[in-house]
Each structure stands twice: as C-alpha cells, then as structure tokens.
C-alpha cells in the first residue's frame, strides 16, 4: 500500500513537473512566433504604407521645404497650395464629372450585365455552352492591349456585319457610325458584358451561382416563377456577397483604367487620363510642377477609392472568402 | 414514357432561356472580342498604312522577319520580360502564401493588417508609376538596395549591397539576390489579390482536418505540406494563372514599354501587334508548361 502510494506520488509529481516544463516551452515558442509574426507584418505594412504616408506628407508640405533634408515626415509649414495647383492641373471639376459619367456608370452597367450573362451560363444547360465557357477563359486570358487597335478601327466605323449599311440603304437615312469620342464607345462593351475585365467578373459570378442549391431553383420553378423572376427575386438577393465583390473590384478597376478613356474618348478626359498626362509632361516638357503637387494630385485621385474601400473592407474580405471565387 | 418525354421538353424549353440571358454577351463577344482578336492576327501578316485611314495590305511574314532580324531590342526585351515572369513568380507565390497563413491565424490587430495588405489592389497604374519616379516607393531600408538615386531619405538605411558583398556568395546568386532586392517593392506590391485568394481558400479548410493532424502528432511544417497545400491545390492553380497574366501584361516590363511606345507614340500597329503576339505566344508556352508541370507533379501526387 505504501509502495503504491509512493509510486502514485512519484508519477503524479513527475507528470506535474513535465507538464509545467511543457507549458513553459509552449509559452516561449508561442511568444517567439508571435514576435516574429509581428516583426514580419510590420515590416511588410511599412513597405506598403510608406508610399501613402510619403504622398500625404509631401502633399501638405510647403514647397519651400521640399529639399530640406532635416524634414522627414512632419513638415515645418503646412499649405494647401499643392492641392490648388493639382486641382488646376487635373482640371478638376470637369475630369471628376467625366470620371463619373464614363467610368463609374459603365462599371455599374457592367456589374449588371455580367451578372445576367453569368446567370445564363451557370444555371441553364444549352447547346454551345462549352464554347462559351472556353471563350470566357480566353476573355480572361487574352490581354486587353491585343484587341485595342482593332477595336479602335471597329469603333471608327461601327458596322457589325454590315447591319447599319443595310438599314441606311433600306430606310434611306444617314447613321453616324463613328462611335469614337461618344460615350457609346465605353457603354456598348459594358452593356454587352465584354468591357474592362468582364471575364473575371463573369467568372466570379458564375462560380457563385453554381454553388447555389438546386432546390432553390426547383422551388421557385414549382411556385410558377419564370427564369427572369427567379433571377430577380431569388438569385440576386441570395448572392449579395458576389455582388459586393464584383462591384468593389469592378469600380476600382474602372476608376484606375487609363487605356480605354485615353484611346476612345479624347474629349471626355477622366481623372486617370489627366493624371497620366500630368505625369508624362512633368517628365517630358520640363513644365515646372513641383513633385509636391504631383503627390497632391495622386492623393486626390486615390482618396475616393480609399474611402470607398475602407467603408466596405470588412464586409468585403468576409465576402470574398464566402464567394467561392477560388473553387 | 409520354409523360417523361413531355417533361424533358419542358426542361429543354426552360433551358433555352440560357440563350436569352447570354444573348447580349454572345453579341458582345462576337463584336468586341472574337472579331478584333482575329483582326489583330491579320495585322501580324499585313502592312498598315495609317496615313490613308488604316489601309492594310497582306505582306506575309515580313513583319516577323523584321522584328527578329532588324529590331535589335525586341529579342532582348522579350527575354527580359519572360525572365521577369519566371523569376518573380515563385517569390510572389511564396510571399503571398506566407502572408495569407499569417493573416489566417488569430492575433491582435488582424483586421488592420488585412486592410493594409489589400491596398495594392486599390492603388495601381499611373499612381504607382508616379510614386516610383518620385522616389516614394523606396522605403529607407530598401533605398540602398535599389541604387539609392538622389534620395535624401537614406539615413539609417541598411546597406544590403555591402552585406551581400561581405557574405562571400557566388557571383550569380549575388546578382540574383540583388535583382530581387531592387524590385522588392514591385514584388510586395503585386501580392495583393493573391494573398486575398489564399486567405479565402485557407478559411474554407475545415477545422477537423487540423484536429486530425494534431492528434496524429504532425508539427506545423507537416501540417502545412500535408493539409494546407493539398487543400489549396485549385487555388494555387488560380493564383498561378492570375499572377502570370498579371506579370505578362504589366505595363512596366521592357517589352510592354517598347510595344506601347510603338503603338501610341509612333503609331506602328503592324509590327507592334506582331511583337505582342510573339510575346504572348512565348509567355503562353511558358505558362502552359508551368501549369502542366504543376498538374503532373503536384496535383497527381496529392490526389
């Protein structure tokens, strides 16, 4: 009995001591790993935040102190003159208005059009679907610059299959087939869901619609809802996350787009075009615009999207992991 | 039997709605995608005279002949662009994987860090170029690595170049590392979407798998290779594809700079589209090879 008690005591104490050693070891490991994690993360976010802080610090800096080596982050004198000159150079009210009419509206159109096309692709089985799926992958793959010039020619005399010529001949009317410098040059691809990065938008939508349960559609069908009603009343409300993801990405992509507006709409100069030109001429013509107003212009361009993102970001990251964008 | 026939007709009728929903997209594909793509293939083999309203004449292989034999920069630029693709890909992939793994674990301030790491998706294009020319991207610790320039912000910088020299490595490895250090900002900046994709994939792995691994006595490293990587195989594929497309079409690579110079400044459309097609075919071959190898060596093994 005593022997047993001794044994019990021995094992218990042994276990206890080994347990405490284990605990201490585990604690140190977790402490070290969390320190390493924070060091890594902070180094990374420093690199990512540096340009933005640089931008802000320079935008509010008095031009007098631009080359002052003693000033690193916090300027000695604040000024808004940089913003004023950036406002002038960016031709601000007009270019903002153009950005909204050209980019934002076309991205909104494209969000709807891509959703409808993806619904057709994901929820119905019809002949030729394989070809359409292959074309979708090609649409994602083939870079935009490849079709830019042919599209330019296409817009210059927009006459798909001679359709407009036919109408002109039959009805004896003149139709202006030059789409360049009209808003149609941007809206038309958006309406037909082949606009800027539409391939990816359709892909995201399609993955999500495919993952919706079949029973939902069957129930809607049995209750007498046609395909259109099913889309409006069932699919759209239950795919809020996909909608959120696509809208955020699409609006950001459109906002930052430069090529389309530059090529097709020379009379609707958007903020991105103005900024790019500003950037080019700053280097080329030797126009004296200080780097500070460059930074102010950048800040002005970026801020709306930054605010937009910060409002949506928490929901967005939650949604992107729920969309099944990845499967 | 008759009933069945009728029902299948019904289903077929319903499925015809697919055409209705895709109609605008099919039209758009035909007008703005298929026709222009075929046209741009035609441009490769023709001579375009811009002065007379884009008059095209068929010249056969002349453009290809020109860009390979007479254009001194094309082959070099293409090689540089392709090597940029091949060298950056593993770095971006592993960096974004590590980031996603870290962001997936629970710690204080996770939300803030997640918000920061998605910034590169918002700020792109001309803004980044502008920042680069204004030396705003060279955070002090890196400015020594990227040559410094006339930056006045190098105080307290770690001189990576000196460390590299002192390390006594073989010359090739040294130049490789120096090359990575020079574009460290580019690499980090292009990890945005990839990190998000990996993060999304990691969150879809069920907790049971981790539990099983823990019970079986796997350490963190084994868990990573035997659970996370195989579970993420499809996402890795998607990220590979996305990253490669992103790297190939990036505006700042030497070949894209040359092509956009030809296209927008000199208005030479025939040669530039020939260049683009050759470049994308080569890049496509490399992409196909990588995806094929990945499929063969990795996915087969995990399944």
XYZ file of C-alpha atoms in Angstrom:
630
model
C 0.000 0.000 0.000
C 2.650 2.432 0.947
C 4.609 1.337 -2.044
C 1.652 2.084 -4.212
C 1.183 5.459 -2.601
C 4.798 6.278 -3.153
C 4.522 5.252 -6.770
C 1.422 7.345 -7.171
C 3.107 10.325 -5.629
C 6.130 9.845 -7.810
C 4.201 9.594 -11.044
C 1.988 12.492 -10.157
C 4.843 14.781 -9.324
C 6.717 13.620 -12.396
C 3.776 14.335 -14.598
C 3.278 17.694 -12.977
C 6.855 18.743 -13.476
C 6.919 17.535 -17.067
C 3.636 19.308 -17.644
C 4.990 22.575 -16.316
C 8.113 22.228 -18.438
C 5.913 21.555 -21.422
C 3.795 24.569 -20.638
C 6.777 26.856 -20.311
C 8.236 25.590 -23.544
C 4.972 26.045 -25.334
C 4.636 29.554 -23.995
C 8.088 30.581 -25.130
C 7.521 29.085 -28.559
C 4.253 30.946 -28.966
C 5.830 34.152 -27.683
C 8.719 33.898 -30.133
C 6.434 33.048 -33.020
C 4.109 35.911 -32.260
C 7.034 38.316 -32.059
C 8.330 37.007 -35.380
C 4.882 37.370 -36.865
C 4.551 40.972 -35.747
C 8.018 41.846 -36.989
C 7.242 40.356 -40.375
C 3.846 42.013 -40.620
C 5.080 45.399 -39.504
C 7.977 45.289 -41.968
C 5.543 44.454 -44.726
C 2.958 47.031 -43.863
C 5.695 49.605 -43.511
C 6.686 48.969 -47.118
C 3.080 49.177 -48.227
C 2.185 52.231 -46.204
C 5.357 54.136 -46.979
C 4.182 55.459 -50.374
C 0.879 56.603 -48.923
C 2.463 58.350 -45.981
C 5.012 59.846 -48.350
C 2.175 61.082 -50.533
C 0.322 62.709 -47.655
C 3.446 64.186 -46.117
C 4.503 65.748 -49.392
C 1.084 66.928 -50.427
C 0.693 69.152 -47.394
C 4.292 70.326 -47.403
C 5.215 73.873 -48.213
C 7.210 73.883 -51.473
C 9.933 75.837 -49.724
C 10.821 72.828 -47.628
C 10.800 70.253 -50.412
C 14.525 69.749 -50.483
C 15.093 70.340 -46.812
C 16.917 67.270 -45.543
C 16.014 67.977 -41.939
C 12.347 67.457 -42.719
C 11.479 63.819 -42.989
C 7.840 63.293 -42.242
C 6.242 66.166 -40.435
C 6.536 69.350 -42.477
C 7.571 72.561 -40.831
C 4.897 74.547 -42.583
C 1.563 73.371 -43.890
C -0.001 74.553 -47.077
C -2.840 73.755 -49.391
C -1.236 75.400 -52.403
C -0.179 71.987 -53.713
C -3.772 70.918 -53.794
C -4.711 74.123 -55.542
C -2.196 73.589 -58.321
C -3.105 69.916 -58.567
C -6.748 70.942 -58.815
C -5.907 73.174 -61.754
C -3.631 70.684 -63.488
C -6.099 67.840 -63.139
C -8.836 70.166 -64.490
C -10.738 69.023 -61.567
C -14.475 69.612 -61.710
C -14.663 68.551 -65.364
C -12.479 65.497 -65.036
C -14.304 64.310 -61.942
C -17.592 64.692 -63.763
C -16.153 62.781 -66.729
C -14.847 60.031 -64.489
C -18.303 59.595 -63.047
C -20.128 59.644 -66.364
C -17.619 57.439 -68.144
C -16.093 55.067 -65.656
C -18.487 54.776 -62.756
C -21.613 54.467 -64.876
C -20.022 51.986 -67.252
C -18.833 49.903 -64.323
C -22.345 49.905 -62.875
C -23.738 48.779 -66.242
C -21.087 46.133 -66.479
C -21.859 44.802 -62.980
C -25.467 44.162 -64.024
C -24.668 42.823 -67.497
C -22.018 40.419 -66.237
C -24.406 39.096 -63.616
C -27.090 38.357 -66.196
C -24.638 36.631 -68.535
C -23.231 34.572 -65.679
C -26.754 33.531 -64.684
C -27.320 32.250 -68.206
C -24.040 30.375 -68.133
C -24.358 28.878 -64.694
C -27.996 27.929 -64.311
C -29.021 26.621 -67.729
C -27.750 23.842 -69.925
C -27.873 24.644 -73.613
C -26.039 23.755 -76.740
C -22.869 25.723 -77.317
C -22.266 26.253 -73.637
C -18.873 24.554 -73.873
C -17.785 27.066 -76.492
C -18.995 29.933 -74.331
C -17.104 28.619 -71.318
C -13.938 28.316 -73.403
C -14.482 31.851 -74.695
C -14.869 33.047 -71.114
C -11.452 31.627 -70.239
C -9.993 33.215 -73.377
C -11.630 36.520 -72.470
C -9.803 36.400 -69.145
C -6.552 35.317 -70.753
C -6.219 37.474 -73.858
C -4.779 40.770 -72.734
C -6.658 43.916 -73.378
C -3.915 45.574 -75.413
C -4.230 42.888 -78.060
C -7.697 43.961 -79.135
C -7.198 47.672 -78.592
C -6.254 48.756 -82.094
C -8.748 46.524 -83.935
C -11.412 47.824 -81.584
C -10.343 51.358 -82.375
C -10.864 50.686 -86.086
C -14.074 48.917 -85.211
C -15.421 51.962 -83.409
C -14.288 54.343 -86.081
C -16.736 52.774 -88.470
C -19.043 50.699 -86.336
C -20.814 48.445 -88.758
C -21.305 44.967 -87.351
C -21.983 42.537 -90.231
C -22.937 45.472 -92.404
C -26.054 45.970 -90.354
C -26.010 49.737 -90.300
C -25.257 49.954 -94.002
C -28.245 47.742 -94.619
C -30.504 49.969 -92.532
C -29.142 53.039 -94.261
C -29.851 51.562 -97.678
C -33.330 50.333 -96.819
C -34.577 53.361 -94.942
C -32.506 55.944 -96.805
C -31.213 57.554 -93.624
C -27.779 58.622 -92.548
C -26.488 56.958 -89.416
C -23.374 58.229 -87.767
C -21.318 55.073 -87.432
C -18.371 56.730 -85.749
C -18.525 55.731 -82.119
C -15.210 57.319 -81.181
C -15.462 60.179 -78.715
C -19.023 59.254 -77.904
C -19.972 57.622 -74.674
C -21.221 54.607 -76.628
C -17.627 53.531 -77.115
C -17.500 52.769 -73.392
C -21.096 51.895 -72.685
C -21.557 49.418 -75.517
C -18.906 46.918 -74.342
C -20.223 47.311 -70.815
C -23.781 46.590 -71.893
C -22.637 43.514 -73.784
C -20.514 42.343 -70.831
C -17.161 42.432 -72.596
C -15.867 45.610 -71.021
C -12.930 46.088 -68.737
C -12.031 42.791 -67.045
C -15.563 41.498 -67.562
C -14.161 38.000 -67.936
C -13.131 37.914 -64.303
C -16.421 39.439 -63.163
C -18.442 36.831 -65.033
C -16.181 34.121 -63.659
C -16.706 35.218 -60.050
C -20.468 35.447 -60.538
C -20.581 32.070 -62.273
C -18.702 30.295 -59.513
C -21.106 31.701 -57.000
C -24.309 30.963 -58.922
C -23.172 27.401 -59.477
C -22.776 26.910 -55.759
C -26.392 27.944 -55.042
C -28.517 24.924 -54.073
C -30.557 23.327 -56.860
C -33.592 23.067 -54.572
C -33.871 26.836 -54.538
C -34.409 26.943 -58.295
C -36.746 23.966 -58.263
C -38.878 25.522 -55.542
C -39.080 28.755 -57.484
C -39.991 26.885 -60.622
C -42.720 24.871 -58.909
C -44.152 28.047 -57.461
C -44.511 29.289 -61.002
C -41.658 31.761 -61.253
C -40.178 32.100 -64.705
C -36.405 32.264 -65.180
C -36.421 36.045 -65.157
C -38.448 36.288 -61.979
C -36.225 33.621 -60.394
C -33.202 35.730 -61.180
C -34.615 38.954 -59.831
C -36.334 37.551 -56.745
C -34.191 34.563 -55.789
C -30.702 34.653 -57.269
C -29.839 38.319 -56.849
C -30.970 38.611 -53.215
C -29.132 35.438 -52.219
C -25.884 36.377 -53.921
C -25.199 39.624 -52.124
C -21.596 38.701 -51.413
C -20.799 38.017 -55.064
C -22.422 41.300 -55.965
C -20.352 43.122 -53.359
C -17.096 41.551 -54.517
C -17.713 42.232 -58.166
C -18.901 45.788 -57.616
C -15.922 46.720 -55.489
C -13.399 45.194 -57.887
C -15.138 46.491 -60.993
C -15.440 50.045 -59.709
C -11.789 50.067 -58.630
C -10.639 48.679 -61.963
C -12.712 51.199 -63.887
C -11.573 54.079 -61.727
C -7.948 53.201 -62.352
C -8.440 52.476 -66.035
C -6.496 54.665 -68.332
C -6.234 52.984 -71.729
C -9.906 52.898 -72.701
C -10.593 56.500 -71.843
C -7.357 57.612 -73.455
C -7.948 55.773 -76.713
C -11.659 56.070 -77.309
C -12.727 59.227 -75.539
C -10.357 62.054 -76.291
C -12.971 64.662 -75.435
C -14.054 63.124 -72.126
C -10.837 63.315 -70.182
C -11.101 61.383 -66.970
C -9.029 61.869 -63.847
C -6.845 58.877 -64.677
C -6.040 60.337 -68.100
C -5.293 63.757 -66.676
C -3.082 62.253 -64.028
C -1.201 60.182 -66.537
C -0.695 63.136 -68.857
C 0.407 65.218 -65.922
C 2.905 62.524 -65.081
C 4.182 62.277 -68.658
C 4.561 66.010 -69.199
C 6.110 66.509 -65.844
C 8.944 64.436 -67.225
C 8.928 65.467 -70.861
C 8.256 69.121 -71.401
C 10.048 70.318 -68.343
C 6.903 72.043 -67.149
C 7.738 73.251 -63.714
C 5.327 71.492 -61.464
C 6.778 70.558 -58.164
C 6.838 66.961 -57.032
C 4.698 68.043 -54.137
C 1.775 68.895 -56.360
C 2.337 65.565 -58.120
C 1.784 63.909 -54.805
C -1.239 66.096 -54.106
C -2.723 65.066 -57.450
C -2.110 61.404 -56.673
C -3.741 61.814 -53.318
C -6.759 63.464 -54.882
C -7.063 60.643 -57.362
C -6.701 57.880 -54.807
C -8.804 59.257 -51.962
C -12.316 58.399 -53.261
C -11.371 54.771 -53.817
C -9.584 54.628 -50.486
C -12.661 55.883 -48.675
C -14.880 53.552 -50.678
C -12.650 50.621 -49.768
C -12.360 51.495 -46.100
C -16.133 51.655 -45.804
C -16.566 48.265 -47.426
C -13.365 46.490 -46.472
C -14.501 44.433 -43.506
C -17.508 43.133 -45.330
C -15.511 42.694 -48.480
C -12.892 40.368 -47.037
C -15.602 38.378 -45.334
C -17.441 38.149 -48.619
C -14.515 37.226 -50.807
C -13.910 34.176 -48.689
C -17.558 33.253 -48.963
C -17.944 33.725 -52.709
C -16.069 30.622 -53.678
C -14.162 32.808 -56.121
C -11.450 30.248 -55.524
C -13.099 26.973 -56.427
C -42.921 7.349 -71.171
C -45.005 10.037 -72.760
C -45.029 11.984 -69.550
C -41.273 11.729 -69.365
C -40.947 12.963 -72.922
C -43.164 15.904 -72.146
C -41.215 16.804 -69.052
C -37.922 16.704 -70.861
C -39.385 19.027 -73.458
C -40.393 21.323 -70.677
C -36.899 21.273 -69.257
C -35.448 21.879 -72.673
C -37.739 24.843 -73.190
C -36.681 26.206 -69.863
C -33.050 25.699 -70.670
C -33.476 27.735 -73.834
C -33.694 30.744 -71.549
C -29.947 30.373 -71.246
C -29.634 31.834 -74.728
C -31.793 34.766 -73.721
C -29.643 35.587 -70.723
C -26.418 35.141 -72.637
C -27.638 36.878 -75.801
C -26.069 40.262 -75.104
C -22.838 38.623 -74.065
C -22.662 36.425 -77.176
C -23.234 39.509 -79.297
C -20.562 41.392 -77.388
C -18.108 38.525 -77.680
C -18.613 38.464 -81.415
C -18.344 42.246 -81.850
C -15.692 43.242 -79.354
C -13.694 40.104 -78.743
C -13.657 37.471 -81.469
C -13.572 39.799 -84.453
C -10.886 42.117 -83.010
C -8.728 39.183 -81.929
C -8.867 37.662 -85.396
C -8.204 41.087 -86.890
C -5.125 41.529 -84.756
C -3.838 38.168 -86.018
C -4.401 39.511 -89.517
C -2.412 42.638 -88.637
C 0.610 40.482 -87.890
C 0.800 39.473 -91.522
C -0.014 42.785 -93.106
C 1.359 46.228 -93.654
C -0.728 49.009 -92.197
C -0.644 52.483 -93.610
C -2.037 54.819 -91.015
C -1.954 57.874 -93.231
C -4.659 56.626 -95.554
C -7.218 55.602 -92.984
C -5.702 52.289 -91.871
C -5.109 50.713 -95.228
C -3.931 47.131 -94.790
C -2.081 45.084 -97.368
C -1.073 41.461 -96.984
C 2.698 41.092 -96.756
C 3.107 37.642 -95.287
C 5.930 37.089 -92.852
C 7.649 40.428 -93.402
C 6.801 41.857 -90.001
C 8.028 38.781 -88.178
C 11.178 38.869 -90.267
C 11.699 42.491 -89.351
C 11.193 42.178 -85.607
C 13.521 39.208 -85.340
C 16.278 40.339 -87.670
C 16.288 44.114 -87.866
C 14.943 45.142 -84.495
C 17.832 44.925 -82.079
C 15.812 45.438 -78.921
C 12.912 43.099 -79.433
C 14.569 39.769 -78.617
C 16.424 41.199 -75.631
C 13.317 42.909 -74.304
C 11.270 39.795 -74.694
C 13.898 37.712 -72.916
C 13.992 40.265 -70.098
C 10.204 40.263 -69.775
C 9.988 36.487 -69.773
C 12.784 36.119 -67.244
C 10.983 38.690 -65.095
C 7.945 36.427 -65.260
C 9.883 33.303 -64.349
C 11.915 34.838 -61.522
C 9.090 36.810 -59.926
C 6.517 34.051 -59.926
C 7.958 31.860 -57.140
C 8.656 34.877 -54.950
C 5.162 36.311 -55.294
C 3.583 32.921 -54.765
C 5.524 32.089 -51.610
C 5.268 35.614 -50.192
C 1.524 35.745 -50.588
C 1.201 32.232 -49.171
C 3.189 33.185 -46.080
C 1.177 36.363 -45.690
C -2.096 34.510 -46.018
C -1.006 31.915 -43.459
C -0.092 34.647 -41.008
C -3.252 36.632 -41.615
C -5.313 33.489 -41.184
C -4.071 32.875 -37.654
C -5.645 34.664 -34.758
C -3.810 37.635 -33.309
C -4.480 41.162 -32.237
C -4.825 43.753 -34.985
C -5.665 41.254 -37.681
C -8.334 43.437 -39.229
C -5.982 46.380 -39.585
C -3.277 44.306 -41.228
C -5.768 42.738 -43.609
C -6.923 46.184 -44.650
C -3.340 47.282 -45.272
C -2.430 44.260 -47.347
C -5.239 44.876 -49.753
C -4.076 48.411 -50.546
C -2.115 47.409 -53.691
C -5.327 46.391 -55.383
C -6.701 49.914 -54.996
C -3.637 51.879 -55.940
C -2.394 50.831 -59.358
C -1.344 52.103 -62.732
C -0.314 55.688 -63.165
C -0.284 56.430 -59.455
C 2.287 53.738 -58.805
C 4.384 54.935 -61.731
C 4.193 58.453 -60.413
C 5.197 57.309 -56.965
C 8.102 55.372 -58.400
C 9.517 58.274 -60.346
C 9.175 60.498 -57.314
C 11.167 58.023 -55.268
C 8.254 57.493 -52.950
C 8.340 53.736 -53.049
C 11.847 53.316 -51.804
C 11.233 52.949 -48.165
C 14.545 53.792 -46.500
C 15.521 50.220 -45.721
C 15.384 49.387 -49.390
C 16.787 52.511 -50.937
C 20.333 51.254 -50.640
C 19.378 48.105 -52.465
C 17.775 49.867 -55.381
C 20.704 52.115 -56.047
C 19.570 54.954 -53.843
C 19.335 57.573 -56.545
C 19.252 61.135 -55.367
C 17.069 60.227 -52.440
C 17.736 62.185 -49.315
C 15.965 59.659 -47.138
C 18.665 57.029 -46.851
C 19.639 57.863 -43.309
C 19.704 54.762 -41.182
C 19.344 52.518 -44.186
C 20.796 49.068 -44.091
C 23.202 48.772 -46.942
C 22.189 45.476 -48.454
C 24.704 45.781 -51.238
C 27.556 45.845 -48.754
C 26.169 42.937 -46.794
C 25.865 40.955 -49.983
C 29.453 41.636 -50.912
C 30.610 40.665 -47.455
C 28.643 37.439 -47.498
C 31.072 35.928 -49.964
C 28.465 34.244 -52.136
C 28.951 33.076 -55.726
C 28.535 35.909 -58.191
C 25.381 34.560 -59.844
C 23.495 34.168 -56.603
C 24.622 37.615 -55.553
C 23.279 39.237 -58.711
C 20.061 37.270 -58.372
C 19.517 38.443 -54.814
C 20.479 41.992 -55.769
C 17.924 41.827 -58.568
C 15.208 40.751 -56.146
C 16.163 43.488 -53.715
C 15.988 46.087 -56.462
C 12.379 45.265 -57.233
C 11.291 44.321 -53.759
C 8.617 46.985 -53.839
C 7.199 45.679 -57.111
C 7.099 42.180 -55.722
C 5.399 43.144 -52.493
C 3.011 45.449 -54.292
C 1.844 42.672 -56.603
C 0.901 40.294 -53.783
C -2.484 41.887 -53.051
C -5.074 39.760 -54.821
C -3.023 36.591 -54.371
C -2.990 36.991 -50.613
C -6.732 37.517 -50.585
C -7.295 34.425 -52.702
C -5.101 32.278 -50.476
C -6.778 33.695 -47.410
C -10.171 32.845 -48.821
C -9.006 29.317 -49.537
C -7.487 28.862 -46.098
C -10.719 29.885 -44.456
C -12.619 27.222 -46.329
C -10.500 24.397 -44.851
C -12.472 22.681 -42.124
C -11.157 22.630 -38.582
C -11.460 18.828 -38.355
C -8.501 18.347 -40.657
C -6.263 20.390 -38.390
C -7.547 18.434 -35.409
C -6.726 15.124 -37.048
C -3.258 16.361 -37.871
C -2.759 17.460 -34.275
C -3.877 14.101 -32.918
C -1.594 12.301 -35.328
C 1.244 14.396 -33.969
C 2.091 16.476 -37.000
C 4.043 19.646 -36.408
C 3.299 22.955 -38.090
C 5.557 22.265 -41.059
C 3.976 18.895 -41.774
C 0.501 20.335 -41.355
C 1.343 22.911 -43.973
C 2.583 20.405 -46.532
C 0.053 17.664 -45.924
C -3.089 19.639 -45.240
C -2.976 23.218 -46.371
C -1.113 22.845 -49.640
C -3.143 19.896 -50.950
C -6.380 21.544 -49.877
C -5.373 24.715 -51.677
C -4.397 22.982 -54.906
C -7.117 24.578 -57.010
C -6.468 27.981 -55.543
C -2.759 27.629 -56.177
C -3.659 26.916 -59.789
C -5.844 30.024 -59.975
C -3.203 32.161 -58.294
C -0.541 30.839 -60.652
C -2.692 31.757 -63.614
C -3.677 35.161 -62.295
C -0.118 36.058 -61.300
C 1.295 35.011 -64.631
C -1.247 37.046 -66.581
C -0.599 39.996 -64.313
C 3.169 39.745 -64.742
C 2.977 39.275 -68.502
C 0.686 42.229 -69.141
C 2.339 44.563 -66.657
C 2.969 47.960 -68.185
C 6.460 48.443 -66.841
C 8.115 45.346 -68.288
C 10.647 46.156 -71.027
C 8.693 44.623 -73.862
C 5.380 46.229 -72.945
C 7.141 49.582 -72.745
C 8.609 49.070 -76.187
C 5.269 47.976 -77.634
C 3.305 50.826 -76.114
C 5.934 53.207 -77.414
C 5.488 51.790 -80.913
C 1.712 51.769 -80.652
C 0.810 55.042 -79.046
C 3.732 57.263 -79.933
C 4.868 56.061 -83.347
C 1.562 54.527 -84.465
C 3.176 51.437 -85.932
C 0.401 48.934 -85.464
C 1.517 46.042 -87.641
C 4.897 45.450 -86.057
C 3.661 46.126 -82.563
C 0.884 43.578 -82.878
C 3.378 41.098 -84.294
C 5.545 41.703 -81.245
C 2.612 41.332 -78.914
C 1.517 38.077 -80.485
C 5.001 36.571 -80.427
C 5.442 37.679 -76.838
C 2.113 36.307 -75.712
C 2.646 33.045 -77.538
C 6.018 32.590 -75.810
C 4.544 33.616 -72.472
C 1.617 31.301 -73.116
C 4.013 28.435 -73.804
C 5.820 29.086 -70.529
C 2.526 29.404 -68.672
C 1.285 26.179 -70.205
C 4.497 24.398 -69.265
C 4.318 25.610 -65.668
C 0.665 24.653 -65.327
C 1.318 21.285 -66.946
C 4.216 20.542 -64.619
C 2.183 21.692 -61.644
C -0.652 19.455 -62.692
C 1.592 16.486 -63.317
C 3.930 16.736 -60.374
C 1.758 18.164 -57.664
C -1.935 17.608 -58.191
C -1.489 13.978 -59.244
C 0.541 13.353 -56.136
C -1.981 14.911 -53.796
C -4.979 13.109 -55.164
